[in-house]
Amino acid sequence: MDSIELLRDFSADYFEARERFCESANAVGAELVRYPITVDQSLSIDVAIVNARASRQRLVVSSGVHGVEGPLGSAIQLSMLRMLHQSELPDDLGYTLIHSINPFGYAHHRRWNEENVDLNRNFKCSSNTYSGCPAGYKNFESVLNPKTAPSRLEPFRVKAFWNIALHGVQAIKEAVATGQYEYPQGLFYGGRAECFSSRIVRENFHTWMGESDEIVHLDVHTGLGRFADYRLLLEYPPGAPAVAWFRELFGRPIVEDGGSHPTSYDARGTFGLWAMADQASLDYRFATVEVGTHPIVRVLAALRAENRAHHYASSSSDIEWARQELRECFCPTSPKWRRKVLADQMKVVQRCAQQLKKAVGNRSEVVGSC
Ligand SMILES: [Zn+2]
């Protein structure tokens, strides 16, 4: 795939991305299902299902759980649909592409959803409740969530560097990003109850998997890690079969399991933990794709400024600069970044598809027909 084509797969905004996704899904004969969100019916989660009943092996790619991170996931999905159209991906596999799980966040350039909720802290397994807050978060709360409009002159980055020097980057990540359920206007808020998007996913996930019972699922995120580098973050314990499967394909440095934390951190209520429990009876492997952008302090400063602007800014110019910086932090405008990360991720997709295709050969039994 040439680099001009890859650059074109990044859409200008949510609406363009959704339109292109649906057109491309129709072109390959996918089943297309739309779920408009309650607060704004012009926004929707869209799901394309290819070979719903013809294959026991399925590759799932989901995008936009963290709205503003949607552009890369959407570009990957668009590239996949074009490759399917050009027979550059195995056509005897099933594919499920879940477009923009948080459409409000994607459309409004927010990581959070219409209720200020971080959806990746809102998927609940039965043992979890929507309550609690890490002690570390409480210590940082007033610094993270000032109840005033943001200022471009404020020395947040200096303070953040000082805190990181004092406590270490991992301690800050664990304290801040693992999720909290006590500050509804704060960063990384997991909500009081299941949100619309989480419910739609929970109620329909089985249907989206068609008749497949061997599934690899890549959930695409950006904003954490070295610029234009990527990791596959697994929430399985070390030694789990899924860890071995991903490690064999991608090698140890790329694949981080639940016991290693160079890029990842433990979070509650994640999409992955929920999906792994929900699909436990199947051969189901979930990985969070995390693609690095700018340094963590810049990303955190951008999240903090945008959240303040959303809740407290009175001038549209304050909101606009905060949003623009947030977009840059989660999908850099650099053509070099865009070309590299999309080319890398298409290799990840192709490698997963080829590995699943080997299983098609081993298990020739086909369920139903398309
Ligand atoms: Zn994310």
Tab-separated table of C-alpha atoms and ligand atoms in Angstrom:
chain	number	residue	atom	x	y	z
A	1	MET	CA	0.000	0.000	0.000
A	2	ASP	CA	1.601	3.311	-0.953
A	3	SER	CA	2.115	6.094	1.535
A	4	ILE	CA	-0.205	8.586	-0.208
A	5	GLU	CA	-3.017	6.064	0.073
A	6	LEU	CA	-2.245	5.580	3.784
A	7	LEU	CA	-2.349	9.338	4.446
A	8	ARG	CA	-5.726	9.605	2.709
A	9	ASP	CA	-7.218	7.089	5.152
A	10	PHE	CA	-7.063	9.688	7.935
A	11	SER	CA	-10.383	11.511	7.705
A	12	ALA	CA	-10.889	15.197	8.471
A	13	ASP	CA	-13.501	14.602	11.166
A	14	TYR	CA	-15.917	12.086	12.675
A	15	PHE	CA	-18.651	12.565	10.060
A	16	GLU	CA	-16.307	12.105	7.115
A	17	ALA	CA	-14.762	9.058	8.805
A	18	ARG	CA	-18.163	7.449	9.373
A	19	GLU	CA	-19.344	8.131	5.825
A	20	ARG	CA	-16.214	6.610	4.293
A	21	PHE	CA	-16.392	3.636	6.680
A	22	CYS	CA	-19.983	2.863	5.687
A	23	GLU	CA	-19.319	3.315	1.946
A	24	SER	CA	-16.306	1.001	2.089
A	25	ALA	CA	-18.184	-1.571	4.190
A	26	ASN	CA	-21.006	-1.595	1.639
A	27	ALA	CA	-18.476	-2.055	-1.175
A	28	VAL	CA	-17.310	-5.370	0.334
A	29	GLY	CA	-20.852	-6.560	1.044
A	30	ALA	CA	-20.542	-6.291	4.837
A	31	GLU	CA	-23.586	-6.347	7.078
A	32	LEU	CA	-23.764	-2.836	8.471
A	33	VAL	CA	-25.543	-1.965	11.720
A	34	ARG	CA	-25.969	1.554	13.131
A	35	TYR	CA	-26.666	2.487	16.774
A	36	PRO	CA	-27.481	6.242	17.127
A	37	ILE	CA	-26.610	7.565	20.589
A	38	THR	CA	-29.334	8.837	22.884
A	39	VAL	CA	-28.212	12.468	23.366
A	40	ASP	CA	-27.593	13.177	19.680
A	41	GLN	CA	-29.145	10.963	17.039
A	42	SER	CA	-26.786	12.324	14.376
A	43	LEU	CA	-23.940	10.437	16.093
A	44	SER	CA	-23.678	6.653	16.068
A	45	ILE	CA	-21.656	3.542	16.694
A	46	ASP	CA	-21.426	1.689	13.352
A	47	VAL	CA	-20.502	-1.960	13.018
A	48	ALA	CA	-19.497	-3.759	9.812
A	49	ILE	CA	-19.611	-7.556	9.855
A	50	VAL	CA	-17.957	-9.469	7.008
A	51	ASN	CA	-18.681	-13.201	6.624
A	52	ALA	CA	-21.052	-13.267	9.588
A	53	ARG	CA	-21.718	-16.977	9.281
A	54	ALA	CA	-19.079	-18.326	6.924
A	55	SER	CA	-16.022	-18.475	9.107
A	56	ARG	CA	-15.141	-19.775	12.546
A	57	GLN	CA	-12.078	-17.489	12.619
A	58	ARG	CA	-12.608	-13.759	13.040
A	59	LEU	CA	-10.485	-10.631	13.287
A	60	VAL	CA	-12.127	-7.781	15.209
A	61	VAL	CA	-10.845	-4.192	15.150
A	62	SER	CA	-12.538	-1.567	17.315
A	63	SER	CA	-11.909	2.178	17.323
A	64	GLY	CA	-12.694	5.306	19.293
A	65	VAL	CA	-13.422	3.989	22.807
A	66	HIS	CA	-11.565	7.181	23.747
A	67	GLY	CA	-13.310	9.472	21.256
A	68	VAL	CA	-10.448	11.790	20.248
A	69	GLU	CA	-8.234	8.701	19.669
A	70	GLY	CA	-10.658	7.613	16.936
A	71	PRO	CA	-8.834	8.861	13.793
A	72	LEU	CA	-6.110	6.195	13.735
A	73	GLY	CA	-8.504	3.307	14.481
A	74	SER	CA	-10.874	4.592	11.817
A	75	ALA	CA	-7.994	4.849	9.299
A	76	ILE	CA	-6.983	1.243	10.061
A	77	GLN	CA	-10.563	0.098	9.481
A	78	LEU	CA	-10.756	1.999	6.185
A	79	SER	CA	-7.449	0.493	5.018
A	80	MET	CA	-8.699	-2.979	5.983
A	81	LEU	CA	-11.895	-2.548	3.982
A	82	ARG	CA	-9.917	-1.419	0.941
A	83	MET	CA	-7.546	-4.377	1.301
A	84	LEU	CA	-10.513	-6.715	1.557
A	85	HIS	CA	-11.955	-5.142	-1.582
A	86	GLN	CA	-8.642	-5.712	-3.367
A	87	SER	CA	-8.329	-9.261	-1.958
A	88	GLU	CA	-5.189	-8.332	-0.019
A	89	LEU	CA	-6.603	-9.820	3.187
A	90	PRO	CA	-7.805	-13.450	3.379
A	91	ASP	CA	-11.437	-13.494	2.237
A	92	ASP	CA	-12.287	-16.736	4.026
A	93	LEU	CA	-11.985	-15.125	7.478
A	94	GLY	CA	-14.673	-13.223	9.342
A	95	TYR	CA	-14.059	-9.537	10.098
A	96	THR	CA	-15.914	-7.320	12.546
A	97	LEU	CA	-15.099	-3.610	12.536
A	98	ILE	CA	-16.620	-1.569	15.360
A	99	HIS	CA	-16.412	2.104	14.369
A	100	SER	CA	-16.272	4.805	17.031
A	101	ILE	CA	-17.534	3.286	20.277
A	102	ASN	CA	-17.543	6.821	21.705
A	103	PRO	CA	-18.943	8.889	18.809
A	104	PHE	CA	-19.633	11.945	20.987
A	105	GLY	CA	-15.971	12.083	22.012
A	106	TYR	CA	-14.761	11.590	18.438
A	107	ALA	CA	-17.093	14.262	17.042
A	108	HIS	CA	-16.364	16.789	19.822
A	109	HIS	CA	-12.631	16.007	20.162
A	110	ARG	CA	-12.911	14.704	23.717
A	111	ARG	CA	-11.411	11.559	25.216
A	112	TRP	CA	-14.525	11.246	27.393
A	113	ASN	CA	-18.125	10.651	26.325
A	114	GLU	CA	-21.328	12.733	26.553
A	115	GLU	CA	-21.407	12.155	30.354
A	116	ASN	CA	-17.729	13.042	30.867
A	117	VAL	CA	-17.107	9.325	31.331
A	118	ASP	CA	-13.974	7.450	30.310
A	119	LEU	CA	-15.636	4.460	28.608
A	120	ASN	CA	-12.552	2.340	29.165
A	121	ARG	CA	-13.295	2.551	32.908
A	122	ASN	CA	-17.048	1.969	32.486
A	123	PHE	CA	-17.209	-1.687	31.382
A	124	LYS	CA	-17.996	-3.632	34.480
A	125	CYS	CA	-17.378	-7.238	35.333
A	126	SER	CA	-19.779	-8.523	37.982
A	127	SER	CA	-17.322	-8.126	40.881
A	128	ASN	CA	-16.802	-4.395	40.288
A	129	THR	CA	-18.939	-1.492	41.397
A	130	TYR	CA	-18.978	2.109	40.226
A	131	SER	CA	-17.274	3.529	43.283
A	132	GLY	CA	-13.890	4.367	44.711
A	133	CYS	CA	-10.863	6.427	43.811
A	134	PRO	CA	-7.148	5.603	44.139
A	135	ALA	CA	-5.504	7.412	47.051
A	136	GLY	CA	-2.899	8.800	44.630
A	137	TYR	CA	-5.630	10.436	42.518
A	138	LYS	CA	-7.049	12.209	45.574
A	139	ASN	CA	-3.598	13.663	46.246
A	140	PHE	CA	-3.400	15.079	42.713
A	141	GLU	CA	-7.103	15.920	42.291
A	142	SER	CA	-6.945	19.678	42.828
A	143	VAL	CA	-3.944	19.939	40.481
A	144	LEU	CA	-5.583	17.750	37.827
A	145	ASN	CA	-9.043	19.287	37.900
A	146	PRO	CA	-8.955	23.036	38.696
A	147	LYS	CA	-12.436	24.536	38.607
A	148	THR	CA	-11.408	27.380	36.316
A	149	ALA	CA	-10.863	27.925	32.598
A	150	PRO	CA	-7.393	26.931	31.366
A	151	SER	CA	-4.593	29.388	30.694
A	152	ARG	CA	-1.836	28.943	28.140
A	153	LEU	CA	0.653	30.531	30.527
A	154	GLU	CA	0.164	28.187	33.452
A	155	PRO	CA	3.278	26.178	34.441
A	156	PHE	CA	1.511	22.790	34.732
A	157	ARG	CA	4.279	20.998	32.863
A	158	VAL	CA	6.922	22.224	35.308
A	159	LYS	CA	4.828	20.979	38.238
A	160	ALA	CA	4.185	17.679	36.471
A	161	PHE	CA	7.898	17.147	35.758
A	162	TRP	CA	8.633	17.845	39.414
A	163	ASN	CA	6.025	15.277	40.532
A	164	ILE	CA	7.397	12.698	38.098
A	165	ALA	CA	10.939	13.290	39.368
A	166	LEU	CA	9.614	12.833	42.901
A	167	HIS	CA	7.328	9.817	42.453
A	168	GLY	CA	8.296	8.205	39.117
A	169	VAL	CA	6.255	8.065	35.920
A	170	GLN	CA	4.703	4.659	36.712
A	171	ALA	CA	3.437	5.823	40.137
A	172	ILE	CA	1.845	8.897	38.502
A	173	LYS	CA	0.232	6.787	35.751
A	174	GLU	CA	-1.155	4.296	38.280
A	175	ALA	CA	-2.454	7.047	40.581
A	176	VAL	CA	-4.018	9.131	37.838
A	177	ALA	CA	-5.045	6.882	34.960
A	178	THR	CA	-6.350	3.713	36.613
A	179	GLY	CA	-9.826	5.240	36.865
A	180	GLN	CA	-11.871	7.017	39.536
A	181	TYR	CA	-15.586	7.048	40.379
A	182	GLU	CA	-15.857	10.060	42.721
A	183	TYR	CA	-15.200	13.193	40.656
A	184	PRO	CA	-17.792	13.426	37.833
A	185	GLN	CA	-16.094	16.425	36.205
A	186	GLY	CA	-12.600	15.057	36.717
A	187	LEU	CA	-10.224	13.231	34.389
A	188	PHE	CA	-10.508	9.424	34.053
A	189	TYR	CA	-14.009	9.333	35.593
A	190	GLY	CA	-15.618	5.893	35.177
A	191	GLY	CA	-19.244	6.946	35.710
A	192	ARG	CA	-21.964	6.065	38.203
A	193	ALA	CA	-23.576	3.390	36.044
A	194	GLU	CA	-23.243	1.664	32.699
A	195	CYS	CA	-23.200	4.228	29.848
A	196	PHE	CA	-25.088	3.985	26.547
A	197	SER	CA	-22.034	2.846	24.544
A	198	SER	CA	-21.023	0.198	27.091
A	199	ARG	CA	-24.582	-1.144	27.094
A	200	ILE	CA	-24.753	-1.311	23.281
A	201	VAL	CA	-21.474	-3.232	23.221
A	202	ARG	CA	-22.569	-5.584	26.020
A	203	GLU	CA	-25.957	-6.319	24.468
A	204	ASN	CA	-24.698	-6.875	20.909
A	205	PHE	CA	-21.158	-8.174	21.165
A	206	HIS	CA	-22.137	-11.834	20.678
A	207	THR	CA	-24.117	-11.000	17.522
A	208	TRP	CA	-21.187	-9.006	16.104
A	209	MET	CA	-18.961	-12.087	16.429
A	210	GLY	CA	-21.184	-14.053	14.013
A	211	GLU	CA	-20.700	-17.805	14.313
A	212	SER	CA	-16.982	-17.544	15.005
A	213	ASP	CA	-15.351	-19.253	17.963
A	214	GLU	CA	-11.714	-18.324	17.353
A	215	ILE	CA	-11.414	-14.557	17.611
A	216	VAL	CA	-8.572	-12.054	17.721
A	217	HIS	CA	-9.611	-8.558	18.790
A	218	LEU	CA	-7.467	-5.415	18.437
A	219	ASP	CA	-8.791	-2.307	20.204
A	220	VAL	CA	-6.945	0.744	18.880
A	221	HIS	CA	-5.717	3.566	21.138
A	222	THR	CA	-3.194	6.387	20.850
A	223	GLY	CA	-1.382	8.795	23.170
A	224	LEU	CA	0.819	6.565	25.305
A	225	GLY	CA	4.395	5.558	24.500
A	226	ARG	CA	7.237	6.800	22.292
A	227	PHE	CA	6.415	8.902	19.229
A	228	ALA	CA	5.244	6.644	16.342
A	229	ASP	CA	6.110	3.479	18.283
A	230	TYR	CA	3.510	0.918	19.343
A	231	ARG	CA	2.834	-1.802	21.880
A	232	LEU	CA	0.225	-4.510	22.254
A	233	LEU	CA	-0.995	-4.327	25.845
A	234	LEU	CA	-2.518	-7.516	27.235
A	235	GLU	CA	-4.539	-7.793	30.422
A	236	TYR	CA	-3.920	-11.539	30.752
A	237	PRO	CA	-1.724	-12.872	33.542
A	238	PRO	CA	1.846	-13.767	32.495
A	239	GLY	CA	1.956	-17.217	30.908
A	240	ALA	CA	-1.644	-17.187	29.633
A	241	PRO	CA	-2.074	-18.882	26.190
A	242	ALA	CA	-3.114	-15.578	24.580
A	243	VAL	CA	0.156	-13.974	25.728
A	244	ALA	CA	2.127	-16.791	24.053
A	245	TRP	CA	0.061	-16.384	20.850
A	246	PHE	CA	0.766	-12.635	20.532
A	247	ARG	CA	4.420	-13.036	21.628
A	248	GLU	CA	5.059	-15.637	18.957
A	249	LEU	CA	3.764	-13.255	16.297
A	250	PHE	CA	5.184	-9.946	17.508
A	251	GLY	CA	8.004	-10.683	19.955
A	252	ARG	CA	8.532	-9.826	23.590
A	253	PRO	CA	9.287	-6.071	23.495
A	254	ILE	CA	6.097	-5.295	21.532
A	255	VAL	CA	3.771	-7.429	23.680
A	256	GLU	CA	3.308	-6.367	27.301
A	257	ASP	CA	1.341	-8.760	29.501
A	258	GLY	CA	-0.441	-8.068	32.784
A	259	GLY	CA	2.792	-8.483	34.722
A	260	SER	CA	4.901	-5.896	32.885
A	261	HIS	CA	4.319	-2.164	32.837
A	262	PRO	CA	6.703	-0.169	30.649
A	263	THR	CA	3.743	1.361	28.777
A	264	SER	CA	0.615	-0.011	30.419
A	265	TYR	CA	-0.969	0.483	33.835
A	266	ASP	CA	-3.664	-1.434	35.688
A	267	ALA	CA	-7.112	0.033	35.110
A	268	ARG	CA	-10.583	-0.929	36.307
A	269	GLY	CA	-13.676	-1.361	34.148
A	270	THR	CA	-11.812	-1.738	30.857
A	271	PHE	CA	-13.348	-2.924	27.598
A	272	GLY	CA	-10.731	-5.697	27.458
A	273	LEU	CA	-11.401	-7.150	30.908
A	274	TRP	CA	-15.126	-7.156	30.233
A	275	ALA	CA	-14.796	-8.717	26.752
A	276	MET	CA	-12.382	-11.406	27.958
A	277	ALA	CA	-14.890	-12.420	30.662
A	278	ASP	CA	-17.839	-12.219	28.258
A	279	GLN	CA	-16.152	-14.390	25.605
A	280	ALA	CA	-14.493	-16.781	28.066
A	281	SER	CA	-16.168	-19.847	26.535
A	282	LEU	CA	-14.533	-19.112	23.137
A	283	ASP	CA	-10.960	-19.032	21.914
A	284	TYR	CA	-10.902	-15.221	22.204
A	285	ARG	CA	-7.758	-13.062	22.386
A	286	PHE	CA	-7.927	-9.342	23.140
A	287	ALA	CA	-5.113	-6.816	22.782
A	288	THR	CA	-5.088	-3.060	23.261
A	289	VAL	CA	-3.018	-1.477	20.501
A	290	GLU	CA	-1.361	1.587	22.017
A	291	VAL	CA	0.434	3.939	19.619
A	292	GLY	CA	2.739	6.603	21.046
A	293	THR	CA	2.422	10.269	20.172
A	294	HIS	CA	3.880	13.099	22.271
A	295	PRO	CA	5.533	12.945	25.727
A	296	ILE	CA	3.212	11.900	28.548
A	297	VAL	CA	3.400	15.266	30.336
A	298	ARG	CA	2.267	17.119	27.190
A	299	VAL	CA	-0.582	14.614	26.718
A	300	LEU	CA	-1.695	14.930	30.338
A	301	ALA	CA	-1.497	18.731	30.167
A	302	ALA	CA	-3.666	18.665	27.022
A	303	LEU	CA	-6.267	16.408	28.665
A	304	ARG	CA	-6.364	18.664	31.711
A	305	ALA	CA	-6.688	21.873	29.669
A	306	GLU	CA	-9.423	20.480	27.411
A	307	ASN	CA	-11.408	19.199	30.398
A	308	ARG	CA	-11.209	22.597	32.070
A	309	ALA	CA	-12.163	24.356	28.844
A	310	HIS	CA	-15.140	22.013	28.384
A	311	HIS	CA	-16.506	22.685	31.875
A	312	TYR	CA	-15.464	26.278	32.588
A	313	ALA	CA	-14.311	28.233	29.525
A	314	SER	CA	-16.553	31.089	28.436
A	315	SER	CA	-14.722	32.025	25.229
A	316	SER	CA	-14.792	29.814	22.168
A	317	SER	CA	-11.116	30.605	21.448
A	318	ASP	CA	-10.109	29.016	24.815
A	319	ILE	CA	-12.086	25.896	23.925
A	320	GLU	CA	-10.671	25.793	20.390
A	321	TRP	CA	-6.961	25.953	21.318
A	322	ALA	CA	-7.489	23.317	24.009
A	323	ARG	CA	-9.237	21.013	21.531
A	324	GLN	CA	-6.630	21.586	18.856
A	325	GLU	CA	-3.819	20.632	21.235
A	326	LEU	CA	-5.760	17.535	22.337
A	327	ARG	CA	-6.246	16.441	18.710
A	328	GLU	CA	-2.523	16.897	18.099
A	329	CYS	CA	-1.715	14.813	21.187
A	330	PHE	CA	-3.864	11.877	20.054
A	331	CYS	CA	-3.431	12.073	16.276
A	332	PRO	CA	-0.368	14.166	15.350
A	333	THR	CA	-0.639	16.056	12.069
A	334	SER	CA	2.908	14.974	11.130
A	335	PRO	CA	2.686	13.030	7.811
A	336	LYS	CA	5.698	11.019	8.974
A	337	TRP	CA	3.824	9.866	12.105
A	338	ARG	CA	0.672	9.067	10.170
A	339	ARG	CA	2.424	7.091	7.422
A	340	LYS	CA	4.528	5.066	9.836
A	341	VAL	CA	1.875	4.204	12.393
A	342	LEU	CA	-0.708	3.205	9.804
A	343	ALA	CA	1.825	1.106	7.853
A	344	ASP	CA	2.876	-0.579	11.140
A	345	GLN	CA	-0.703	-1.322	12.111
A	346	MET	CA	-1.590	-2.742	8.718
A	347	LYS	CA	1.299	-5.174	9.191
A	348	VAL	CA	-0.146	-6.107	12.609
A	349	VAL	CA	-3.548	-6.673	11.027
A	350	GLN	CA	-2.101	-8.756	8.170
A	351	ARG	CA	-0.033	-10.878	10.531
A	352	CYS	CA	-3.044	-11.615	12.762
A	353	ALA	CA	-5.169	-12.423	9.683
A	354	GLN	CA	-2.512	-14.773	8.243
A	355	GLN	CA	-2.197	-16.579	11.576
A	356	LEU	CA	-5.972	-16.992	11.798
A	357	LYS	CA	-6.005	-18.235	8.207
A	358	LYS	CA	-3.664	-21.073	9.168
A	359	ALA	CA	-6.366	-22.184	11.598
A	360	VAL	CA	-8.915	-22.179	8.733
A	361	GLY	CA	-6.745	-24.762	6.991
A	362	ASN	CA	-6.485	-26.843	10.152
A	363	ARG	CA	-10.245	-26.787	10.754
A	364	SER	CA	-11.907	-27.135	7.364
A	365	GLU	CA	-15.399	-27.414	8.845
A	366	VAL	CA	-17.445	-24.373	7.789
A	367	VAL	CA	-20.472	-23.136	9.664
A	368	GLY	CA	-23.438	-22.247	7.449
A	369	SER	CA	-22.997	-20.066	4.375
A	370	CYS	CA	-22.811	-16.349	3.759
B	1	ZN	ZN	-7.129	5.242	24.836
